[in-house]
Short mmCIF file of C-alpha atoms in Angstrom, two decimals:
data_model
loop_
_atom_site.label_atom_id
_atom_site.label_comp_id
_atom_site.label_asym_id
_atom_site.label_seq_id
_atom_site.Cartn_x
_atom_site.Cartn_y
_atom_site.Cartn_z
CA MET A 258 0.00 0.00 0.00
CA ALA A 259 2.82 2.35 0.87
CA SER A 260 4.58 1.69 -2.42
CA PHE A 261 1.34 2.41 -4.34
CA ASP A 262 0.95 5.72 -2.48
CA SER A 263 4.53 6.71 -3.26
CA ILE A 264 4.02 5.90 -6.97
CA ARG A 265 0.82 7.93 -6.97
CA ARG A 266 2.59 10.92 -5.35
CA GLU A 267 5.38 10.74 -7.91
CA ALA A 268 2.88 10.62 -10.74
CA ALA A 269 0.93 13.53 -9.24
CA ASN A 270 4.01 15.75 -8.91
CA PRO A 271 6.08 15.30 -12.09
CA ALA A 272 7.17 18.93 -11.96
CA ASP A 273 8.50 18.56 -8.41
CA ASN A 274 10.38 15.39 -9.30
CA ALA A 275 11.89 17.01 -12.39
CA TRP A 276 12.95 20.02 -10.32
CA LYS A 277 14.56 17.79 -7.70
CA ARG A 278 16.45 15.87 -10.38
CA PHE A 279 17.62 19.14 -11.91
CA THR A 280 18.83 20.51 -8.57
CA ARG A 281 20.70 17.28 -7.85
CA TRP A 282 22.31 17.41 -11.30
CA LEU A 283 23.23 21.07 -10.77
CA ARG A 284 24.73 20.45 -7.33
CA ARG A 285 26.95 17.69 -8.71
CA ARG A 286 28.36 20.03 -11.35
CA LEU A 287 28.78 23.19 -9.30
CA PRO A 288 32.18 23.72 -7.67
CA MET A 289 32.40 22.81 -4.00
CA GLY A 290 35.07 25.32 -2.96
CA LEU A 291 34.10 28.63 -1.36
CA TYR A 292 36.48 30.58 -3.62
CA ALA A 293 34.98 29.16 -6.83
CA ARG A 294 31.41 29.64 -5.60
CA SER A 295 32.17 33.24 -4.62
CA LEU A 296 33.51 33.88 -8.10
CA LEU A 297 30.32 32.45 -9.59
CA ILE A 298 28.27 34.77 -7.37
CA VAL A 299 30.18 37.70 -8.89
CA ILE A 300 30.50 36.48 -12.48
CA ILE A 301 26.98 35.17 -13.15
CA PRO A 302 25.11 38.43 -12.29
CA MET A 303 27.69 40.45 -14.25
CA VAL A 304 27.33 38.24 -17.33
CA LEU A 305 23.54 38.35 -17.11
CA LEU A 306 23.54 42.14 -16.70
CA GLN A 307 25.88 42.64 -19.65
CA SER A 308 23.84 40.26 -21.78
CA VAL A 309 20.68 42.24 -21.07
CA VAL A 310 22.45 45.55 -21.72
CA ALA A 311 23.99 44.24 -24.95
CA PHE A 312 20.62 42.89 -26.10
CA VAL A 313 18.86 46.17 -25.39
CA PHE A 314 21.65 48.10 -27.13
CA MET A 315 21.64 45.85 -30.19
CA GLU A 316 17.87 45.67 -30.34
CA ARG A 317 17.12 49.34 -29.69
CA HIS A 318 20.02 51.72 -30.10
CA TRP A 319 21.95 49.93 -32.84
CA GLN A 320 18.82 49.20 -34.85
CA LEU A 321 17.53 52.77 -34.45
CA VAL A 322 20.80 54.35 -35.55
CA THR A 323 21.11 52.00 -38.53
CA GLN A 324 17.52 52.73 -39.53
CA ARG A 325 18.09 56.50 -39.48
CA LEU A 326 21.33 56.27 -41.43
CA SER A 327 19.74 53.98 -44.02
CA ALA A 328 16.77 56.33 -44.29
CA ALA A 329 19.13 59.26 -44.94
CA VAL A 330 21.03 57.38 -47.66
CA THR A 331 17.80 56.18 -49.20
CA GLY A 332 16.48 59.78 -49.21
CA ASP A 333 19.61 60.92 -51.08
CA VAL A 334 19.16 58.13 -53.62
CA ALA A 335 15.48 59.02 -53.98
CA ALA A 336 16.45 62.62 -54.71
CA ILE A 337 18.90 61.48 -57.39
CA VAL A 338 16.21 59.27 -58.94
CA ASP A 339 13.84 62.26 -59.09
CA LEU A 340 16.54 64.44 -60.68
CA ILE A 341 17.28 61.84 -63.33
CA ALA A 342 13.58 61.38 -64.01
CA THR A 343 13.14 65.17 -64.34
CA PHE A 344 15.94 65.56 -66.91
CA PRO A 345 15.28 64.42 -70.49
CA ALA A 346 16.67 61.01 -71.36
CA ASP A 347 19.13 62.48 -73.86
CA ARG A 348 20.44 65.08 -71.43
CA ASP A 349 23.95 64.78 -69.99
CA ILE A 350 23.77 63.79 -66.32
CA SER A 351 27.39 64.59 -65.51
CA GLU A 352 26.24 67.43 -63.24
CA ILE A 353 24.03 65.02 -61.30
CA VAL A 354 26.99 62.63 -60.94
CA ARG A 355 29.14 65.53 -59.68
CA ILE A 356 26.53 66.70 -57.19
CA ALA A 357 26.05 63.12 -55.91
CA ARG A 358 29.82 62.73 -55.55
CA ASP A 359 30.64 66.10 -53.99
CA GLN A 360 27.54 66.85 -51.96
CA LEU A 361 26.10 63.44 -51.08
CA ASP A 362 29.31 61.33 -51.06
CA LEU A 363 27.71 58.83 -53.44
CA SER A 364 29.16 57.28 -56.58
CA ILE A 365 26.47 56.85 -59.27
CA SER A 366 26.21 55.74 -62.85
CA VAL A 367 23.30 55.29 -65.29
CA GLU A 368 23.43 52.36 -67.66
CA PRO A 369 21.10 51.80 -70.59
CA GLY A 370 18.73 48.83 -70.35
CA GLY A 371 19.58 45.66 -68.50
CA GLU A 372 17.84 43.57 -65.91
CA LEU A 373 18.33 43.35 -62.17
CA PRO A 374 20.45 40.43 -60.96
CA PRO A 375 18.73 37.67 -59.00
CA PRO A 376 18.40 38.40 -55.27
CA ARG A 377 21.44 37.48 -53.21
CA PRO A 378 21.03 35.22 -50.17
CA LYS A 379 20.36 37.36 -47.16
CA PRO A 380 22.92 37.16 -44.33
CA PHE A 381 21.58 35.74 -41.07
CA PHE A 382 22.91 38.40 -38.69
CA GLU A 383 22.99 41.39 -41.08
CA ILE A 384 20.58 44.09 -39.94
CA LEU A 385 21.61 46.51 -42.75
CA ASP A 386 20.20 44.35 -45.52
CA GLN A 387 16.77 44.23 -43.90
CA ILE A 388 16.49 47.89 -42.93
CA LEU A 389 17.91 49.27 -46.18
CA SER A 390 15.53 47.11 -48.23
CA GLU A 391 12.56 48.37 -46.23
CA GLU A 392 13.59 52.02 -46.68
CA ILE A 393 14.09 51.68 -50.45
CA SER A 394 10.70 49.98 -50.78
CA ASN A 395 9.00 52.75 -48.79
CA GLN A 396 10.74 55.80 -50.31
CA ILE A 397 11.68 54.91 -53.90
CA ARG A 398 9.06 52.29 -54.75
CA ARG A 399 10.84 50.95 -57.79
CA PRO A 400 12.43 47.59 -58.53
CA PHE A 401 15.82 47.41 -56.85
CA TRP A 402 18.70 45.10 -55.96
CA ILE A 403 21.22 45.62 -53.16
CA ASP A 404 24.51 44.01 -52.22
CA THR A 405 25.61 44.54 -48.61
CA VAL A 406 28.08 41.65 -48.33
CA GLY A 407 30.19 41.83 -51.49
CA ASN A 408 32.62 44.60 -50.68
CA SER A 409 32.92 45.10 -46.94
CA ASN A 410 33.46 48.87 -47.28
CA LEU A 411 30.79 49.64 -49.91
CA VAL A 412 27.09 49.05 -50.36
CA GLU A 413 25.84 48.68 -53.95
CA ILE A 414 22.27 49.69 -54.85
CA ARG A 415 20.73 49.09 -58.30
CA ILE A 416 17.40 50.71 -59.19
CA LYS A 417 15.46 50.15 -62.41
CA LEU A 418 14.21 53.54 -63.64
CA ASP A 419 10.91 54.15 -65.34
CA ASP A 420 12.52 54.59 -68.76
CA GLY A 421 14.26 51.20 -68.58
CA ARG A 422 17.68 52.50 -67.62
CA MET A 423 19.60 51.16 -64.61
CA LEU A 424 20.87 53.41 -61.84
CA ARG A 425 23.87 52.06 -59.92
CA VAL A 426 24.75 53.71 -56.61
CA TYR A 427 27.77 52.98 -54.44
CA ALA A 428 27.72 54.23 -50.84
CA ARG A 429 30.15 53.73 -48.04
CA ARG A 430 28.90 51.20 -45.53
CA ASN A 431 29.26 53.53 -42.57
CA GLN A 432 26.86 55.99 -44.26
CA ALA A 433 24.00 53.52 -43.85
CA TYR A 434 25.17 51.39 -40.95
CA ALA A 435 26.26 51.96 -37.33
CA SER A 436 29.67 50.36 -37.77
CA ASN A 437 31.17 51.46 -34.45
CA THR A 438 29.17 48.98 -32.38
CA HIS A 439 32.26 46.92 -31.66
CA ILE A 440 33.64 49.85 -29.67
CA PHE A 441 30.80 49.48 -27.20
CA ILE A 442 31.40 45.71 -26.97
CA VAL A 443 35.14 46.22 -26.46
CA TRP A 444 34.59 48.78 -23.70
CA MET A 445 32.00 46.58 -22.02
CA VAL A 446 34.24 43.50 -22.08
CA ALA A 447 37.31 45.47 -20.99
CA ALA A 448 35.44 47.03 -18.07
CA SER A 449 34.14 43.59 -17.09
CA LEU A 450 37.64 42.12 -17.10
CA VAL A 451 38.89 44.97 -14.91
CA LEU A 452 36.02 44.49 -12.46
CA LEU A 453 36.54 40.72 -12.42
CA SER A 454 40.26 41.18 -11.72
CA ILE A 455 39.46 43.43 -8.78
CA ALA A 456 36.83 40.96 -7.54
CA ILE A 457 39.27 38.04 -7.83
CA LEU A 458 41.96 39.88 -5.87
CA PHE A 459 39.43 40.91 -3.22
CA LEU A 460 37.98 37.40 -2.92
CA ARG A 461 41.44 35.85 -2.63
CA GLY A 462 42.16 38.21 0.24
CA GLN A 463 38.90 37.21 1.93
CA ILE A 464 39.32 33.47 1.36
CA ARG A 465 42.94 33.31 2.53
CA PRO A 466 42.09 33.82 6.26
CA ILE A 467 39.44 31.07 6.03
CA LEU A 468 41.99 28.69 4.52
CA ALA A 469 44.49 29.63 7.25
CA LEU A 470 41.86 28.90 9.92
CA THR A 471 41.04 25.56 8.25
CA LYS A 472 44.69 24.58 8.13
CA ALA A 473 45.21 25.57 11.76
CA ALA A 474 42.20 23.50 12.85
CA GLU A 475 43.44 20.49 10.86
CA ASN A 476 46.95 20.78 12.32
CA PHE A 477 45.56 21.09 15.82
CA GLY A 478 43.41 18.02 15.24
CA LYS A 479 46.55 16.14 14.19
CA GLY A 480 48.44 17.29 17.27
CA GLN A 481 50.79 19.59 15.36
CA LYS A 482 51.98 22.99 16.51
CA ILE A 483 50.26 26.09 15.08
CA ASP A 484 52.24 28.94 16.60
CA ASP A 485 52.08 31.12 13.46
CA PHE A 486 48.28 31.38 13.29
CA ALA A 487 46.74 34.83 13.80
CA PRO A 488 43.14 35.92 13.07
CA ARG A 489 42.87 38.05 9.92
CA GLY A 490 40.26 39.10 7.40
CA ALA A 491 36.67 40.25 7.95
CA VAL A 492 35.18 40.73 11.38
CA GLU A 493 33.27 37.44 11.29
CA ILE A 494 36.37 35.51 10.26
CA ARG A 495 38.40 37.20 13.01
CA ARG A 496 35.76 36.23 15.55
CA ALA A 497 35.88 32.63 14.34
CA GLY A 498 39.70 32.69 14.57
CA LEU A 499 39.63 34.10 18.11
CA ALA A 500 37.05 31.49 19.13
CA PHE A 501 39.32 28.77 17.74
CA ILE A 502 42.33 30.13 19.66
CA GLN A 503 40.33 30.27 22.89
CA MET A 504 39.06 26.73 22.33
CA ARG A 505 42.60 25.50 21.67
CA GLU A 506 43.88 27.20 24.82
CA ARG A 507 41.10 25.66 26.93
CA ILE A 508 41.80 22.20 25.52
CA GLU A 509 45.55 22.55 26.01
CA ARG A 510 45.03 23.86 29.55
CA GLN A 511 42.74 20.94 30.35
CA ILE A 512 45.29 18.48 28.99
CA GLU A 513 48.08 20.14 30.97
CA GLN A 514 46.02 20.03 34.15
CA ARG A 515 45.17 16.38 33.62
CA THR A 516 48.78 15.50 32.87
CA ALA A 517 50.00 17.49 35.88
CA MET A 518 47.49 15.78 38.15
CA LEU A 519 48.41 12.32 36.88
CA THR A 520 52.10 13.15 37.14
CA GLY A 521 51.66 14.19 40.75
CA VAL A 522 49.64 11.10 41.56
CA SER A 523 52.21 8.97 39.77
CA HIS A 524 55.05 10.53 41.78
CA ASP A 525 53.29 9.87 45.07
CA LEU A 526 52.38 6.30 44.15
CA ARG A 527 55.89 5.62 42.90
CA THR A 528 57.23 6.70 46.28
CA ILE A 529 54.96 4.21 48.03
CA LEU A 530 55.84 1.46 45.53
CA THR A 531 59.54 2.18 46.13
CA ARG A 532 59.04 1.72 49.88
CA PHE A 533 57.19 -1.56 49.18
CA ARG A 534 60.09 -2.78 47.05
CA LEU A 535 62.60 -1.79 49.72
CA GLN A 536 60.70 -3.57 52.46
CA LEU A 537 60.31 -6.68 50.30
CA ALA A 538 64.02 -6.60 49.50
CA LEU A 539 64.87 -6.36 53.19
CA ALA A 540 62.58 -9.28 53.90
CA GLY A 541 64.91 -11.55 51.91
CA ASN A 542 64.17 -14.32 49.42
CA ASN A 543 60.99 -15.58 50.93
CA PRO A 544 58.85 -17.67 48.54
CA ASP A 545 55.77 -16.40 50.28
CA LEU A 546 56.61 -12.87 49.13
CA GLU A 547 56.84 -13.62 45.41
CA SER A 548 53.17 -12.86 44.89
CA LEU A 549 53.67 -9.50 46.61
CA ASN A 550 56.61 -8.71 44.30
CA GLN A 551 54.41 -9.58 41.31
CA ASP A 552 51.65 -7.33 42.61
CA VAL A 553 54.12 -4.46 42.94
CA ASP A 554 55.32 -5.02 39.36
CA ASP A 555 51.71 -5.09 38.12
CA MET A 556 50.95 -1.89 39.99
CA GLN A 557 54.02 -0.28 38.42
CA ASN A 558 52.92 -1.34 34.92
CA MET A 559 49.38 -0.14 35.51
CA LEU A 560 50.65 3.19 36.81
CA GLU A 561 52.82 3.70 33.73
CA GLY A 562 49.86 2.80 31.50
CA TYR A 563 47.56 5.29 33.20
CA LEU A 564 50.16 8.04 32.90
CA ALA A 565 50.83 7.27 29.23
CA PHE A 566 47.11 7.34 28.48
CA ALA A 567 46.69 10.69 30.20
CA ARG A 568 49.75 12.14 28.50
CA GLY A 569 48.85 10.77 25.07
CA GLU A 570 52.29 11.57 23.64
CA ALA A 571 50.88 15.04 22.88
CA GLU A 572 54.16 16.81 23.52
CA GLU A 573 55.97 14.97 20.71
CA ASP A 574 56.72 16.90 17.51
CA VAL A 575 55.82 15.64 14.05
CA GLY A 576 58.67 13.94 12.20
CA GLN A 577 59.51 11.25 9.66
CA LEU A 578 58.98 7.55 10.36
CA LYS A 579 60.05 4.71 8.07
CA LEU A 580 57.43 2.02 7.75
CA SER A 581 60.15 -0.54 7.02
CA ASP A 582 61.81 0.16 10.38
CA LEU A 583 58.43 -0.18 12.10
CA MET A 584 57.79 -3.53 10.41
CA THR A 585 61.26 -4.76 11.41
CA ARG A 586 60.54 -3.91 15.03
CA LEU A 587 57.18 -5.66 14.92
CA ALA A 588 58.77 -8.74 13.32
CA ALA A 589 61.32 -8.93 16.14
CA GLU A 590 58.52 -8.71 18.71
CA ALA A 591 56.57 -11.46 16.89
CA GLU A 592 59.64 -13.71 16.93
CA LEU A 593 60.02 -13.04 20.64
CA HIS A 594 56.42 -14.16 21.20
CA GLY A 595 56.80 -17.15 18.90
CA LYS A 596 54.15 -15.90 16.44
CA THR A 597 54.05 -15.98 12.65
CA LEU A 598 54.06 -12.47 11.14
CA THR A 599 53.80 -11.40 7.48
CA THR A 600 54.13 -7.74 6.45
CA SER A 601 53.75 -5.71 3.28
CA ILE A 602 54.33 -2.04 2.40
CA GLU A 603 52.75 -0.22 -0.55
CA GLY A 604 53.71 3.35 -1.47
CA GLU A 605 56.33 5.64 0.04
CA ASP A 606 58.32 4.20 2.93
CA GLU A 607 58.52 7.43 4.93
CA VAL A 608 55.42 8.91 6.57
CA ARG A 609 55.05 12.19 8.41
CA VAL A 610 53.65 11.43 11.87
CA ARG A 611 54.68 11.66 15.51
CA PRO A 612 57.12 8.74 15.38
CA ASN A 613 57.02 7.46 18.98
CA ALA A 614 53.25 7.83 19.29
CA PHE A 615 52.54 6.20 15.93
CA THR A 616 54.93 3.36 16.72
CA ARG A 617 53.15 2.79 20.00
CA LEU A 618 49.78 2.86 18.21
CA VAL A 619 50.73 0.06 15.81
CA ALA A 620 52.65 -1.83 18.50
CA ASN A 621 49.58 -1.87 20.77
CA LEU A 622 47.45 -3.36 18.00
CA ALA A 623 50.14 -5.89 17.11
CA SER A 624 50.66 -6.87 20.76
CA ASN A 625 46.94 -7.40 21.15
CA ALA A 626 47.01 -9.68 18.10
CA TYR A 627 50.10 -11.59 19.38
CA ARG A 628 48.31 -12.23 22.66
CA TYR A 629 45.35 -14.07 21.15
CA ALA A 630 46.45 -15.34 17.71
CA ASN A 631 49.16 -17.48 16.18
CA ARG A 632 49.26 -15.90 12.73
CA VAL A 633 49.28 -12.13 12.14
CA ASN A 634 49.42 -10.11 8.92
CA ILE A 635 50.22 -6.37 8.88
CA ASP A 636 49.66 -4.42 5.64
CA ALA A 637 50.75 -0.74 5.29
CA ARG A 638 49.59 1.47 2.42
CA HIS A 639 50.83 5.02 1.94
CA SER A 640 48.78 6.94 -0.65
CA ALA A 641 48.73 10.63 -1.52
CA LYS A 642 46.18 11.47 1.19
CA TRP A 643 46.12 8.62 3.71
CA VAL A 644 48.31 6.18 5.60
CA THR A 645 46.39 2.95 6.18
CA ILE A 646 47.68 0.09 8.31
CA THR A 647 45.67 -3.13 8.59
CA VAL A 648 46.38 -5.73 11.30
CA ASP A 649 44.75 -9.14 10.68
CA ASP A 650 44.93 -12.17 12.93
CA ASP A 651 43.46 -15.68 13.21
CA GLY A 652 42.40 -15.35 16.84
CA PRO A 653 38.93 -15.68 18.35
CA GLY A 654 37.96 -12.13 17.37
CA ILE A 655 35.63 -9.70 19.13
CA PRO A 656 31.81 -9.76 18.85
CA GLU A 657 30.45 -6.95 16.73
CA ARG A 658 28.38 -5.56 19.57
CA SER A 659 31.50 -5.07 21.70
CA ARG A 660 33.84 -3.55 19.12
CA GLU A 661 33.21 0.00 20.25
CA ASP A 662 33.22 -0.82 23.95
CA VAL A 663 36.78 -2.21 23.84
CA PHE A 664 38.03 1.31 23.03
CA LYS A 665 36.70 2.62 26.33
CA PRO A 666 39.37 3.09 29.03
CA PHE A 667 39.60 0.26 31.58
CA PHE A 668 37.02 -1.82 29.70
CA ARG A 669 37.63 -5.59 30.05
CA LEU A 670 36.05 -8.02 27.66
CA ASP A 671 34.63 -11.06 29.46
CA GLU A 672 34.61 -13.29 26.40
CA ALA A 673 37.25 -15.01 24.26
CA ARG A 674 39.61 -12.06 23.97
CA ASN A 675 39.62 -11.17 27.64
CA LEU A 676 42.57 -9.15 28.81
CA ASP A 677 44.97 -11.10 30.96
CA SER A 678 46.02 -10.09 34.43
CA SER A 679 48.96 -8.02 33.20
CA GLY A 680 46.77 -5.74 31.08
CA THR A 681 45.33 -2.41 32.16
CA GLY A 682 42.41 -2.15 29.75
CA LEU A 683 44.04 0.85 28.06
CA GLY A 684 45.81 -0.63 25.01
CA LEU A 685 43.08 -0.02 22.45
CA ALA A 686 42.00 3.21 24.13
CA ILE A 687 45.54 4.57 23.81
CA ALA A 688 45.69 3.36 20.17
CA ARG A 689 42.51 5.20 19.20
CA ASP A 690 43.56 8.27 21.17
CA ILE A 691 46.84 8.44 19.25
CA ALA A 692 45.12 7.85 15.89
CA ARG A 693 42.59 10.62 16.52
CA SER A 694 45.35 12.97 17.66
CA HIS A 695 46.77 12.47 14.14
CA GLY A 696 43.38 13.31 12.59
CA GLY A 697 42.50 9.66 11.88
CA ASN A 698 40.83 6.72 13.60
CA VAL A 699 41.06 3.03 14.48
CA THR A 700 38.23 0.68 13.54
CA LEU A 701 37.63 -3.03 14.09
CA GLY A 702 36.14 -5.58 11.73
CA ASP A 703 36.25 -9.19 10.58
CA SER A 704 39.57 -10.49 9.29
CA PRO A 705 39.99 -12.71 6.22
CA LEU A 706 42.18 -14.87 8.46
CA GLY A 707 39.14 -15.67 10.61
CA GLY A 708 39.91 -13.42 13.57
CA LEU A 709 39.94 -9.67 14.13
CA ARG A 710 40.94 -6.90 11.71
CA ALA A 711 42.15 -3.59 13.16
CA THR A 712 42.42 -0.74 10.62
CA VAL A 713 44.38 2.45 11.29
CA ARG A 714 43.73 5.35 8.90
CA VAL A 715 45.44 8.71 9.38
CA PRO A 716 46.06 11.62 6.97
CA ALA A 717 49.37 11.41 5.11
#
């Protein structure tokens, strides 16, 4: 029933559906960048305005001027026709030729007999041919033939007189035609180019602070230093830049306070653990105290894990890390654990990350795989935009419903991949924290090997 209603609605609103399809098509083809869209906002109205102005000019002004010029030339030709008709046929018309040449700037000749040539094909965009033909028909009212396309500088007019003779008139094109129209077009285009150049320079100046703010936010999200950022540009952009700086300062202050608190707690607990170790050492080699020594070691490891999680390696600078060196280190660790490890690297060997933090990120994922699986495969791909590292194993895996929970600090999975007694429940939490500090993420999925797949994806 629902499908029938939807079909009926679509059939009832074909115009709405067509408009939606058009808007989707238009959105896919419009530029996505703010700079390009701003240019379109400037260019499209200017082009539309100039098109309207040019159309009005061509349709009104240019046509009106051409019509008046053609009417004036046609009036001169009509006067010559009347003069020739007034004079006897055997009379010399040299004076009329002189008057037409000197006073009217027309070159004329009268030929005996003859027929008019067949009409020439009319040019598609030639307004002179149409207007001049109309004026000759209205003023002279005799059979005629005109040529406006033969010689670009002259217009030829042939008129059959009443006595059978042929009058040929040559007039300059600019006498009957507004030939300076291109000057208007040139000035209009030149002014548009100047205005567009100014608009482009202005828009670049307005977009540059937005790009600087974007880059600063991206670098801060990756844990990189952004000491050279300063708010610039329009008032709204400056306010956004100041808000970003204040947000960054609050986050950094919160991280510093958390790290300072954990450092102080760590120092105090280390002092107590040191006293425990001293007392146990003074107690001698008592087998009954081995469990206490193990508990002290576990507490020390847990304390270091908590502190590392709170610190997050945020103070480390960005540098170069060779993926081949990282794979060599992981292979040595796999050999130490007696596990089978296969690695592969695709793309550039060097990546720009925080080396120690990124190494710890991959090492945590690999250690987690070594703990529960016998066979592990690590694949690294370095493309133009991303660094992707995939860790596959043949272990028991993690249920899909728990794959987000295992990233929570101190979370312990009570199923197949339960953390052993030496773990702190922070390994995956630290891994995701480091990945997100680089602007990326860590996700879990099913492995082709039958176990768990951990995928690290950070910007290159």
